[in-house]
XYZ file of C-alpha atoms in Angstrom:
655
model
C 184.405 -65.358 13.031
C 180.924 -64.139 11.289
C 181.228 -63.192 8.011
C 178.792 -60.233 6.081
C 177.679 -60.333 2.568
C 177.038 -57.028 0.251
C 175.815 -59.116 -2.437
C 172.509 -57.746 -2.883
C 171.797 -53.009 -5.080
C 167.394 -49.009 -6.997
C 164.294 -49.414 -4.676
C 164.061 -48.532 -0.505
C 163.443 -51.531 1.798
C 162.071 -49.585 3.878
C 161.990 -52.730 6.296
C 165.948 -52.620 6.144
C 168.770 -50.317 6.458
C 169.949 -50.775 2.466
C 168.686 -50.069 -1.138
C 167.844 -52.920 -2.895
C 168.137 -53.461 -6.660
C 167.023 -55.864 -8.064
C 169.603 -59.301 -9.662
C 169.337 -61.344 -11.939
C 169.480 -65.366 -9.569
C 171.586 -66.731 -12.436
C 174.353 -63.491 -12.375
C 174.742 -63.882 -8.208
C 175.070 -67.901 -8.767
C 177.653 -67.392 -11.535
C 179.905 -65.315 -9.902
C 181.839 -65.654 -6.637
C 181.666 -63.929 -3.334
C 185.332 -62.681 -3.276
C 186.777 -61.108 0.272
C 187.266 -57.327 0.182
C 188.681 -56.216 3.867
C 188.804 -57.996 6.485
C 187.330 -56.183 10.291
C 188.906 -57.773 13.661
C 187.516 -61.370 13.159
C 184.654 -60.149 10.072
C 184.759 -60.708 7.162
C 183.477 -58.573 4.670
C 182.568 -60.139 1.019
C 181.011 -58.944 -2.347
C 179.301 -59.612 -5.877
C 181.441 -58.045 -8.745
C 178.491 -56.446 -10.727
C 178.964 -56.212 -14.208
C 175.409 -55.634 -16.004
C 172.491 -52.551 -14.604
C 170.225 -55.741 -13.320
C 172.529 -56.790 -10.788
C 172.604 -56.145 -7.259
C 174.434 -53.833 -4.182
C 173.573 -53.856 -0.969
C 174.447 -49.414 1.028
C 173.951 -49.302 4.015
C 171.541 -46.227 5.618
C 173.538 -45.768 8.397
C 176.441 -45.539 9.192
C 178.971 -48.216 9.567
C 182.428 -48.749 11.004
C 184.728 -49.069 7.752
C 184.777 -49.236 4.872
C 183.215 -52.009 2.021
C 185.158 -52.264 -1.075
C 186.347 -53.866 -3.949
C 189.827 -55.252 -3.246
C 192.148 -54.345 -5.960
C 195.065 -56.989 -5.703
C 192.410 -60.351 -5.203
C 194.211 -62.532 -7.019
C 189.979 -63.367 -7.273
C 189.329 -60.559 -8.988
C 191.390 -60.751 -11.665
C 190.492 -63.906 -13.396
C 186.730 -62.767 -14.059
C 188.090 -59.808 -16.319
C 190.393 -61.947 -18.664
C 187.822 -63.070 -21.618
C 184.224 -61.948 -22.555
C 181.207 -62.139 -20.438
C 177.682 -63.460 -21.632
C 174.707 -61.591 -20.681
C 170.879 -62.208 -21.652
C 171.011 -61.822 -25.380
C 174.231 -59.112 -25.109
C 178.307 -59.683 -24.464
C 179.636 -57.284 -22.874
C 183.158 -56.974 -22.533
C 184.219 -54.290 -19.225
C 186.886 -51.693 -20.607
C 188.581 -50.337 -17.478
C 188.843 -51.765 -14.189
C 188.227 -48.623 -11.817
C 188.707 -46.170 -13.490
C 188.476 -42.168 -13.260
C 186.449 -41.446 -15.714
C 184.576 -42.533 -18.464
C 183.021 -41.267 -21.938
C 179.308 -41.071 -20.899
C 177.881 -40.922 -16.744
C 180.446 -40.928 -14.559
C 179.669 -41.130 -10.050
C 182.596 -39.937 -7.976
C 183.196 -41.357 -5.183
C 185.668 -44.121 -4.078
C 187.045 -46.647 -5.745
C 184.587 -48.261 -8.170
C 183.983 -50.339 -11.788
C 183.369 -48.851 -15.413
C 182.178 -51.067 -17.553
C 181.414 -49.828 -21.599
C 177.923 -51.109 -23.401
C 177.464 -50.846 -26.747
C 175.221 -48.258 -28.566
C 173.157 -50.521 -30.434
C 171.592 -52.342 -26.611
C 170.092 -48.781 -26.885
C 169.474 -45.356 -25.442
C 169.834 -46.874 -22.169
C 172.732 -48.186 -22.309
C 174.382 -45.151 -24.090
C 174.172 -43.784 -21.457
C 175.953 -45.663 -18.978
C 178.622 -47.013 -19.158
C 179.419 -48.239 -15.177
C 177.703 -49.385 -12.323
C 180.112 -47.859 -9.083
C 180.153 -50.517 -6.008
C 181.309 -48.391 -3.440
C 180.420 -44.416 -2.659
C 181.425 -42.773 1.001
C 182.141 -40.029 2.174
C 184.072 -38.279 4.741
C 182.593 -38.191 8.503
C 183.582 -36.058 10.870
C 185.630 -38.482 12.661
C 188.484 -38.971 10.018
C 186.453 -42.252 8.777
C 184.275 -43.037 5.649
C 180.408 -43.008 5.684
C 178.360 -44.005 3.004
C 177.145 -41.444 1.074
C 172.887 -42.574 -0.331
C 171.879 -40.710 -3.183
C 168.499 -38.859 -2.708
C 167.098 -40.881 -5.616
C 166.797 -44.771 -6.274
C 167.638 -44.126 -9.465
C 171.074 -42.528 -8.409
C 174.536 -44.799 -9.599
C 173.040 -46.718 -12.022
C 170.794 -45.869 -14.972
C 170.410 -42.499 -16.046
C 168.432 -40.890 -19.132
C 170.320 -39.321 -21.320
C 167.325 -36.508 -20.873
C 168.432 -35.851 -17.340
C 172.065 -36.366 -17.741
C 174.668 -33.556 -16.459
C 177.452 -32.784 -19.128
C 180.539 -30.954 -18.544
C 182.764 -28.357 -19.782
C 185.264 -27.622 -17.680
C 186.601 -30.838 -14.607
C 184.805 -30.338 -11.840
C 185.427 -32.231 -8.677
C 182.572 -31.973 -5.954
C 184.929 -32.918 -3.120
C 186.232 -29.681 -3.447
C 182.914 -27.798 -3.492
C 181.909 -25.886 0.845
C 179.081 -24.144 -1.119
C 175.924 -24.934 -3.728
C 174.101 -21.845 -3.721
C 170.703 -21.561 -5.994
C 168.639 -19.415 -8.143
C 164.969 -19.643 -7.941
C 163.025 -18.583 -11.038
C 163.322 -20.958 -13.700
C 166.009 -22.895 -11.801
C 164.330 -24.447 -8.488
C 161.070 -23.356 -9.798
C 160.326 -24.058 -13.465
C 157.631 -22.104 -14.549
C 154.603 -23.384 -17.527
C 155.563 -21.561 -20.528
C 151.601 -21.781 -21.555
C 150.292 -20.461 -18.559
C 153.213 -17.824 -17.318
C 154.703 -16.349 -20.244
C 150.729 -15.937 -21.497
C 150.295 -14.257 -18.274
C 153.252 -11.424 -19.082
C 152.448 -11.944 -22.562
C 148.631 -10.215 -21.549
C 150.450 -7.914 -18.967
C 152.596 -6.477 -20.882
C 149.694 -5.834 -24.072
C 147.773 -4.066 -21.233
C 150.579 -1.696 -20.058
C 151.548 -0.743 -23.938
C 148.036 0.253 -24.383
C 146.741 1.728 -20.635
C 149.381 3.375 -20.076
C 151.950 3.965 -22.876
C 148.903 4.738 -25.921
C 149.209 1.863 -27.877
C 145.894 0.866 -30.439
C 143.468 -0.742 -29.213
C 144.472 -3.606 -31.348
C 146.365 -5.192 -29.549
C 144.644 -6.224 -27.020
C 143.081 -9.050 -29.500
C 146.700 -9.408 -30.198
C 147.180 -13.443 -29.044
C 150.786 -15.884 -27.803
C 152.516 -18.481 -29.719
C 154.528 -19.512 -26.369
C 156.369 -21.869 -28.542
C 157.354 -19.798 -31.286
C 160.117 -18.290 -29.835
C 163.093 -19.561 -28.370
C 166.125 -18.387 -26.800
C 169.776 -17.852 -27.839
C 167.950 -15.002 -30.212
C 169.399 -11.838 -31.422
C 166.821 -9.244 -31.826
C 168.263 -5.607 -34.304
C 166.451 -3.215 -32.809
C 166.465 -0.354 -35.361
C 165.802 -3.040 -38.601
C 163.363 -4.959 -36.669
C 164.979 -7.979 -36.870
C 165.379 -11.281 -35.627
C 168.685 -13.399 -35.459
C 169.897 -16.672 -34.975
C 174.107 -16.437 -35.115
C 176.072 -19.416 -35.206
C 179.375 -19.408 -32.383
C 181.202 -16.758 -34.931
C 178.651 -14.264 -34.712
C 177.752 -15.060 -38.342
C 174.175 -14.774 -39.122
C 172.254 -18.277 -40.406
C 168.782 -17.810 -39.935
C 167.278 -14.084 -39.597
C 163.294 -12.672 -39.744
C 162.290 -9.372 -40.348
C 158.838 -9.841 -37.724
C 157.772 -12.726 -38.854
C 158.439 -12.880 -42.619
C 162.166 -14.627 -43.530
C 165.013 -12.273 -44.747
C 166.142 -13.534 -48.705
C 170.157 -15.107 -48.446
C 170.937 -11.814 -50.668
C 169.123 -10.186 -47.789
C 170.298 -11.698 -44.924
C 174.461 -11.292 -46.371
C 173.846 -7.854 -48.452
C 172.489 -6.836 -44.359
C 174.688 -9.108 -42.285
C 177.677 -10.355 -44.399
C 179.452 -7.102 -46.439
C 180.955 -4.847 -43.217
C 184.333 -4.194 -43.171
C 184.385 -4.086 -39.506
C 183.016 -7.690 -37.879
C 179.600 -6.361 -36.154
C 179.332 -7.318 -32.368
C 175.700 -7.805 -31.952
C 175.953 -6.290 -28.640
C 173.570 -3.095 -26.879
C 172.131 -0.796 -27.483
C 172.134 -1.636 -31.092
C 170.591 -5.201 -30.490
C 169.186 -7.054 -27.434
C 169.725 -10.722 -26.572
C 167.193 -13.501 -26.388
C 168.931 -15.721 -23.231
C 166.614 -16.230 -20.427
C 163.145 -17.756 -20.276
C 161.775 -14.780 -18.994
C 162.224 -12.777 -22.526
C 160.295 -14.806 -25.059
C 157.179 -13.129 -24.876
C 158.592 -10.086 -25.263
C 160.728 -11.106 -28.138
C 157.035 -12.648 -29.926
C 155.676 -9.349 -28.951
C 158.051 -7.104 -30.857
C 158.133 -9.892 -34.126
C 154.279 -8.985 -33.731
C 154.682 -4.755 -33.145
C 156.866 -4.276 -36.598
C 154.448 -6.516 -39.414
C 152.089 -4.556 -37.499
C 153.632 -1.693 -37.974
C 154.669 -2.446 -41.519
C 151.694 -2.805 -42.231
C 149.030 -0.875 -40.626
C 151.713 2.513 -40.774
C 149.626 5.094 -39.627
C 147.964 3.435 -36.252
C 151.945 3.766 -34.737
C 153.352 7.463 -35.182
C 155.841 7.852 -37.966
C 158.330 9.115 -34.725
C 157.793 5.887 -33.343
C 160.235 3.597 -35.135
C 161.112 0.069 -34.528
C 164.047 0.529 -31.686
C 161.300 2.894 -29.650
C 159.396 0.313 -30.011
C 161.552 -2.250 -28.266
C 161.621 0.118 -25.606
C 157.621 0.781 -24.920
C 157.962 -3.485 -24.814
C 161.082 -3.633 -22.361
C 159.313 -0.572 -20.014
C 156.180 -2.344 -20.265
C 157.288 -5.681 -18.712
C 158.740 -3.538 -15.799
C 156.033 -2.301 -15.347
C 154.408 -5.888 -15.262
C 156.963 -7.125 -12.500
C 156.580 -3.675 -10.533
C 153.516 -2.928 -9.790
C 153.029 -6.694 -8.228
C 151.128 -8.254 -11.973
C 152.479 -11.234 -12.467
C 154.140 -12.273 -8.982
C 149.804 -12.383 -7.539
C 148.449 -14.069 -9.809
C 151.526 -16.480 -9.492
C 151.023 -16.286 -5.228
C 146.924 -16.732 -5.799
C 147.407 -20.956 -7.922
C 151.408 -21.309 -7.676
C 150.212 -24.872 -9.160
C 148.879 -23.454 -12.565
C 152.182 -21.654 -13.347
C 155.310 -24.015 -11.475
C 155.885 -27.571 -11.862
C 155.985 -29.689 -9.725
C 159.493 -31.113 -8.634
C 159.597 -33.922 -5.290
C 162.719 -34.645 -6.076
C 163.876 -30.639 -5.040
C 163.883 -30.884 -1.239
C 165.575 -34.492 -1.072
C 167.708 -33.343 -3.907
C 169.219 -29.921 -1.035
C 168.749 -32.086 1.463
C 171.463 -35.120 0.476
C 173.600 -31.890 -0.400
C 173.231 -30.281 2.549
C 173.952 -33.369 4.721
C 176.954 -34.191 2.816
C 178.378 -31.338 4.231
C 178.047 -28.831 2.544
C 177.089 -25.175 3.211
C 173.539 -24.601 1.184
C 172.036 -20.484 0.092
C 169.447 -18.909 -2.390
C 170.870 -16.097 -3.973
C 167.280 -14.496 -5.972
C 166.311 -11.352 -7.439
C 163.045 -11.954 -5.977
C 162.048 -10.236 -2.719
C 161.432 -12.444 0.462
C 157.016 -12.231 0.128
C 157.302 -13.837 -3.389
C 160.720 -16.100 -2.579
C 158.565 -17.636 0.659
C 155.380 -18.773 -1.735
C 157.364 -20.124 -4.243
C 159.883 -21.566 -2.065
C 156.725 -23.835 0.078
C 155.433 -24.563 -2.525
C 158.431 -26.599 -3.746
C 158.967 -28.358 -0.918
C 154.803 -29.514 -0.629
C 154.032 -27.515 2.766
C 151.829 -24.593 0.186
C 150.910 -21.557 2.000
C 147.055 -21.185 2.279
C 146.520 -18.532 3.390
C 148.686 -15.049 5.222
C 147.871 -16.854 8.727
C 149.230 -20.031 7.868
C 152.915 -19.059 7.087
C 155.127 -21.807 6.640
C 159.420 -21.347 6.953
C 160.130 -25.502 7.105
C 161.598 -24.986 3.625
C 164.193 -22.653 5.215
C 165.387 -25.571 6.893
C 167.100 -27.049 3.652
C 169.392 -23.399 4.078
C 171.998 -21.497 5.540
C 171.422 -18.654 3.823
C 168.998 -17.354 2.127
C 169.213 -13.442 -0.414
C 166.103 -12.036 -1.499
C 166.110 -9.226 -3.923
C 169.718 -9.391 -4.870
C 169.060 -6.892 -8.385
C 171.970 -9.632 -9.888
C 173.803 -9.529 -12.615
C 175.175 -6.495 -10.458
C 175.032 -8.070 -6.788
C 178.086 -10.640 -8.217
C 180.208 -7.010 -8.164
C 182.825 -7.380 -5.009
C 183.049 -3.970 -4.988
C 179.358 -3.650 -5.210
C 178.842 -1.085 -2.036
C 175.145 -1.862 -1.225
C 173.215 -1.961 1.943
C 172.505 -6.040 3.359
C 169.510 -5.481 5.436
C 168.535 -8.965 7.556
C 164.588 -9.874 7.411
C 162.564 -11.477 9.644
C 160.419 -14.254 8.016
C 157.257 -13.757 9.917
C 156.600 -9.829 9.747
C 158.712 -9.231 6.643
C 160.407 -5.868 8.721
C 164.004 -5.225 6.864
C 166.535 -5.727 9.904
C 169.515 -3.384 9.537
C 173.162 -5.624 9.623
C 176.774 -4.565 9.476
C 177.490 -6.492 6.702
C 175.075 -9.366 8.117
C 176.264 -9.301 11.067
C 172.607 -7.698 13.882
C 172.857 -4.950 15.054
C 171.235 -2.683 17.899
C 167.588 -2.231 17.471
C 167.863 2.023 17.896
C 164.569 3.903 19.502
C 160.946 1.598 20.634
C 160.891 -1.193 17.938
C 158.677 -3.969 18.440
C 160.502 -7.517 19.927
C 161.793 -9.534 16.835
C 159.537 -12.220 16.252
C 160.747 -16.033 15.942
C 159.244 -17.858 12.851
C 156.992 -20.683 12.851
C 159.032 -23.878 12.332
C 161.837 -22.206 11.708
C 165.040 -23.402 11.592
C 166.759 -20.746 13.159
C 170.253 -21.839 10.861
C 169.521 -20.163 8.864
C 169.218 -17.010 8.012
C 167.802 -14.150 5.625
C 168.634 -11.209 3.865
C 168.310 -8.434 1.054
C 170.400 -7.286 -1.141
C 173.626 -6.498 -0.576
C 176.316 -8.814 -2.834
C 178.947 -11.329 -2.910
C 181.485 -10.258 -0.290
C 178.801 -9.928 2.015
C 177.229 -14.371 1.386
C 181.549 -14.912 1.543
C 181.468 -13.304 4.681
C 178.055 -15.190 6.015
C 179.131 -18.603 4.473
C 182.877 -18.420 6.133
C 184.367 -19.578 2.372
C 187.642 -18.513 1.629
C 187.883 -19.388 -1.984
C 185.485 -18.637 -4.882
C 186.866 -22.064 -6.938
C 185.194 -24.149 -3.214
C 181.450 -22.595 -4.939
C 178.924 -23.946 -7.231
C 176.050 -21.759 -8.271
C 173.205 -23.413 -9.969
C 171.267 -20.483 -12.310
C 169.082 -20.631 -15.798
C 170.848 -16.685 -16.543
C 173.407 -16.598 -19.351
C 174.637 -13.719 -18.230
C 171.978 -12.602 -14.520
C 174.078 -15.910 -13.483
C 176.209 -18.423 -15.373
C 178.471 -14.726 -16.724
C 179.021 -12.831 -14.045
C 179.602 -15.171 -11.451
C 182.315 -17.174 -13.029
C 183.573 -15.025 -15.047
C 184.605 -12.172 -12.630
C 184.584 -14.201 -9.228
C 185.745 -18.026 -10.454
C 182.359 -19.551 -9.133
C 181.739 -22.923 -10.887
C 179.091 -23.351 -12.554
C 175.953 -25.365 -13.598
C 173.327 -23.578 -16.669
C 169.435 -25.675 -16.730
C 168.473 -25.675 -20.368
C 165.040 -26.931 -19.688
C 164.729 -27.444 -23.269
C 167.834 -29.678 -23.658
C 166.004 -32.464 -22.383
C 163.740 -33.186 -25.369
C 166.940 -31.988 -27.729
C 168.962 -34.994 -26.960
C 166.764 -37.390 -27.288
C 165.703 -35.731 -30.723
C 169.389 -35.965 -31.243
C 169.004 -39.497 -30.712
C 166.187 -40.605 -33.062
C 168.192 -38.758 -35.467
C 171.548 -40.007 -35.225
C 170.500 -42.143 -38.028
C 169.777 -39.151 -40.390
C 172.773 -37.100 -39.734
C 175.153 -40.046 -40.605
C 173.570 -39.602 -43.632
C 174.131 -35.651 -43.888
C 177.614 -36.193 -43.118
C 177.885 -39.058 -45.802
C 176.109 -36.871 -48.521
C 178.945 -33.432 -47.237
C 181.749 -36.055 -47.742
C 180.114 -37.247 -51.262
C 179.325 -33.612 -52.771
C 182.341 -32.692 -51.374
C 184.421 -35.514 -53.478
C 182.406 -34.348 -56.285
C 183.696 -30.974 -56.486
C 186.625 -32.176 -56.041
C 186.407 -33.935 -59.269
C 184.317 -31.232 -61.256
C 187.612 -28.818 -60.439
C 189.794 -31.183 -61.825
C 188.287 -31.324 -64.782
C 187.513 -27.153 -65.155
C 191.371 -27.190 -64.524
C 192.130 -30.093 -67.598
C 189.677 -28.356 -70.374
C 190.224 -24.805 -69.455
C 194.630 -25.032 -69.040
C 195.615 -28.808 -70.885
C 196.248 -29.255 -74.198
C 193.543 -31.969 -75.357
C 192.690 -33.386 -78.644
C 188.831 -33.460 -79.138
C 188.183 -36.604 -78.818
C 189.314 -36.284 -75.518
C 187.956 -33.023 -75.030
C 184.696 -34.687 -75.328
C 184.897 -37.189 -73.446
C 185.758 -34.589 -70.588
C 182.996 -32.294 -71.481
C 180.765 -35.334 -70.707
C 181.749 -36.818 -67.484
C 181.383 -33.085 -66.282
C 178.527 -33.427 -67.330
C 177.708 -36.258 -65.355
C 179.538 -35.229 -62.443
C 177.599 -32.109 -62.148
C 173.796 -33.462 -63.061
C 175.565 -36.022 -59.960
C 176.320 -33.198 -57.688
C 173.001 -31.059 -57.985
C 171.019 -34.379 -56.509
C 174.052 -35.151 -54.214
C 173.519 -31.100 -52.864
C 169.177 -31.013 -52.979
C 169.252 -34.622 -51.373
C 171.719 -33.024 -48.848
C 169.691 -29.716 -48.477
C 166.257 -32.008 -47.573
C 168.234 -34.227 -45.375
C 169.357 -30.648 -43.317
C 165.341 -28.733 -43.910
C 163.989 -32.070 -42.274
C 166.109 -32.384 -39.304
C 166.231 -28.324 -38.791
C 162.212 -28.605 -38.364
C 162.733 -31.177 -36.281
C 163.615 -29.079 -33.351
C 162.226 -25.978 -33.994
C 160.407 -25.443 -37.177
C 161.323 -21.720 -37.892
C 164.329 -21.534 -35.638
C 165.907 -24.962 -35.638
C 168.633 -27.222 -33.016
C 168.896 -24.468 -30.070
C 172.369 -25.734 -29.939
C 173.017 -25.412 -33.674
C 173.280 -23.062 -36.405
C 173.313 -25.843 -39.459
C 177.062 -28.169 -38.466
C 178.203 -24.818 -36.257
C 177.730 -24.088 -32.584
C 174.781 -21.813 -31.825
C 175.704 -18.774 -30.325
C 173.882 -19.761 -27.086
C 175.867 -23.114 -27.454
C 178.603 -21.164 -27.451
C 177.888 -19.426 -24.400
C 177.081 -22.320 -22.528
C 180.646 -23.697 -23.545
C 182.981 -21.036 -22.341
C 180.318 -20.277 -18.563
C 178.975 -23.394 -17.931
C 181.101 -25.754 -16.132
C 178.033 -27.843 -15.839
C 174.917 -27.714 -17.613
C 171.516 -30.282 -17.410
C 167.888 -29.747 -18.130
C 166.872 -29.621 -14.198
C 168.053 -28.512 -11.627
C 166.853 -31.946 -9.848
C 169.339 -34.082 -11.625
C 171.756 -33.597 -9.519
C 169.715 -36.115 -6.868
C 171.145 -38.630 -9.613
C 174.887 -37.418 -9.221
C 177.239 -38.882 -5.970
C 176.919 -35.573 -4.366
C 181.099 -36.513 -4.523
C 181.149 -37.126 -7.801
C 184.111 -35.727 -9.841
C 182.262 -34.868 -13.397
C 184.998 -34.844 -16.558
C 184.316 -33.229 -19.876
C 184.723 -35.609 -22.700
C 187.740 -35.051 -25.519
C 187.408 -32.280 -27.277
C 187.924 -32.792 -31.620
C 189.778 -30.503 -33.682
C 188.642 -31.168 -37.975
C 191.963 -33.228 -38.152
C 191.100 -36.061 -35.832
C 187.328 -35.888 -36.340
C 187.341 -38.566 -39.308
C 190.369 -40.672 -37.361
C 189.486 -40.714 -33.683
C 186.994 -43.843 -33.157
C 184.002 -41.971 -31.747
């Protein structure tokens, strides 16, 4: 009988067929080999992995039978009867082959989950298990091991790179994964790209729309504006509100509104304002930050130098002109020509994108790209992201197409997501850029004397490129039977996520680049936030006592001595309340400014979720900081949300 041992798990050993992870010798010696399955005359053994520095070997090549741990093994159960001491910490596995845990999950077959105390540090806080087996279905009905595109996959995932789940999503049910390009696959550098957009818009305002030449001397602070803000076009105000649409932070241009002005303008109406178009503009994409900053500058300029802008041009008209100037920049190719000349200056390099897309495609999913950008620009950006940059027009490269099944450019989202959309779809000849007539995506014979169809060098002919069309065309091209079988990844709440989720029922994932810094700050400030909660509770208790004493003094029959004592106690409580309130307000302000000196935390306004966070919660099944974070998780993962808490549960149930 032959014996095969699988004891040793993330670097890839180029000389072997497995991913090898470091292990401590003492740990491997103390944990026995356990027979897990028998196949003919071969027995497979495994060592149980209890900590992140243990080992497990995942073959890179398919094997004819599964590698798993038998939950019925009598040798396995004693290992979990007591605590196990590893290094300086004590760990107690709390779940065996659990379907979920609150933290990082990895989908697949049988799994072993362990929990680690938060005090072990950030790394321990964001991992609570190590997967011992992960398999994907093979074409022959057997099981094949799934290989992550990242060596970090299945082990420790930094909290800033986690994928967070709002609604359960089993990746095994997903047959097609789609991506937006701009600010999703391609992450632009705000300090260069947004500055370029700002400068182009200024020139259009001055040269084409007649604004004063002083604007040409203005500069752009790319860190000032954040997503989730609302522009009040009529009043020239910029607002941040909570999920109930109560305005919490408000500026007129760059001047903060007083609490009285804020409440008087937005808090005393009989009918709640919806804060939507046409009177308001939503800053819900990173593309909008430059125009929001320019609008604030124009509001200040008009207030200070009213004679330099005609009286007929009000705040609403200024915003309309800014939008028109931005559109001109996009239509005349000002922005994209500059990006195309030097992509590295404007786009972040991410070498994990191609392995991530390849992993999803190799796992059996169809992969598609739907972008509003046209083919020539799409090809340049995707070449850059794939590492095969185009140096000149004669050196066109289409290798990146091999990772996609369908590419749709010029999609005109969000209109693309309406099934009743009757827009024509044209097939794009990649090398020439020629548009070919199609009948719902099927080739049509060309009429007249046309050039022969060209074959793109290096192109995988299985991938077809289109322009225009609608979601109905995409469904037919990919043979999609149910919208719930599609996962679409984008960065724009309204353009990518809301319509695809609400109208179609697609599963959605929102890319929020700001999230990585935000969650790390949350971790660093966790003790401060706990202190704020304690101060808030203390203030409430003090106020309760004050109300009781006021009631006694006002309505109860007390003698002079008792009244004097009550009054003295009341004064002491009011003094104490003032100190607690001041400490609480100062702590809140400091915490607010740690995230952003003007707008605070992206996902919060005070103690409430922000309007932006509310939209993320409603329309995004998943959200994360970078699209490439998908490479850190199994392509067969079952994403499960954490438990919701009502206010009456919050202080009762352990968090």
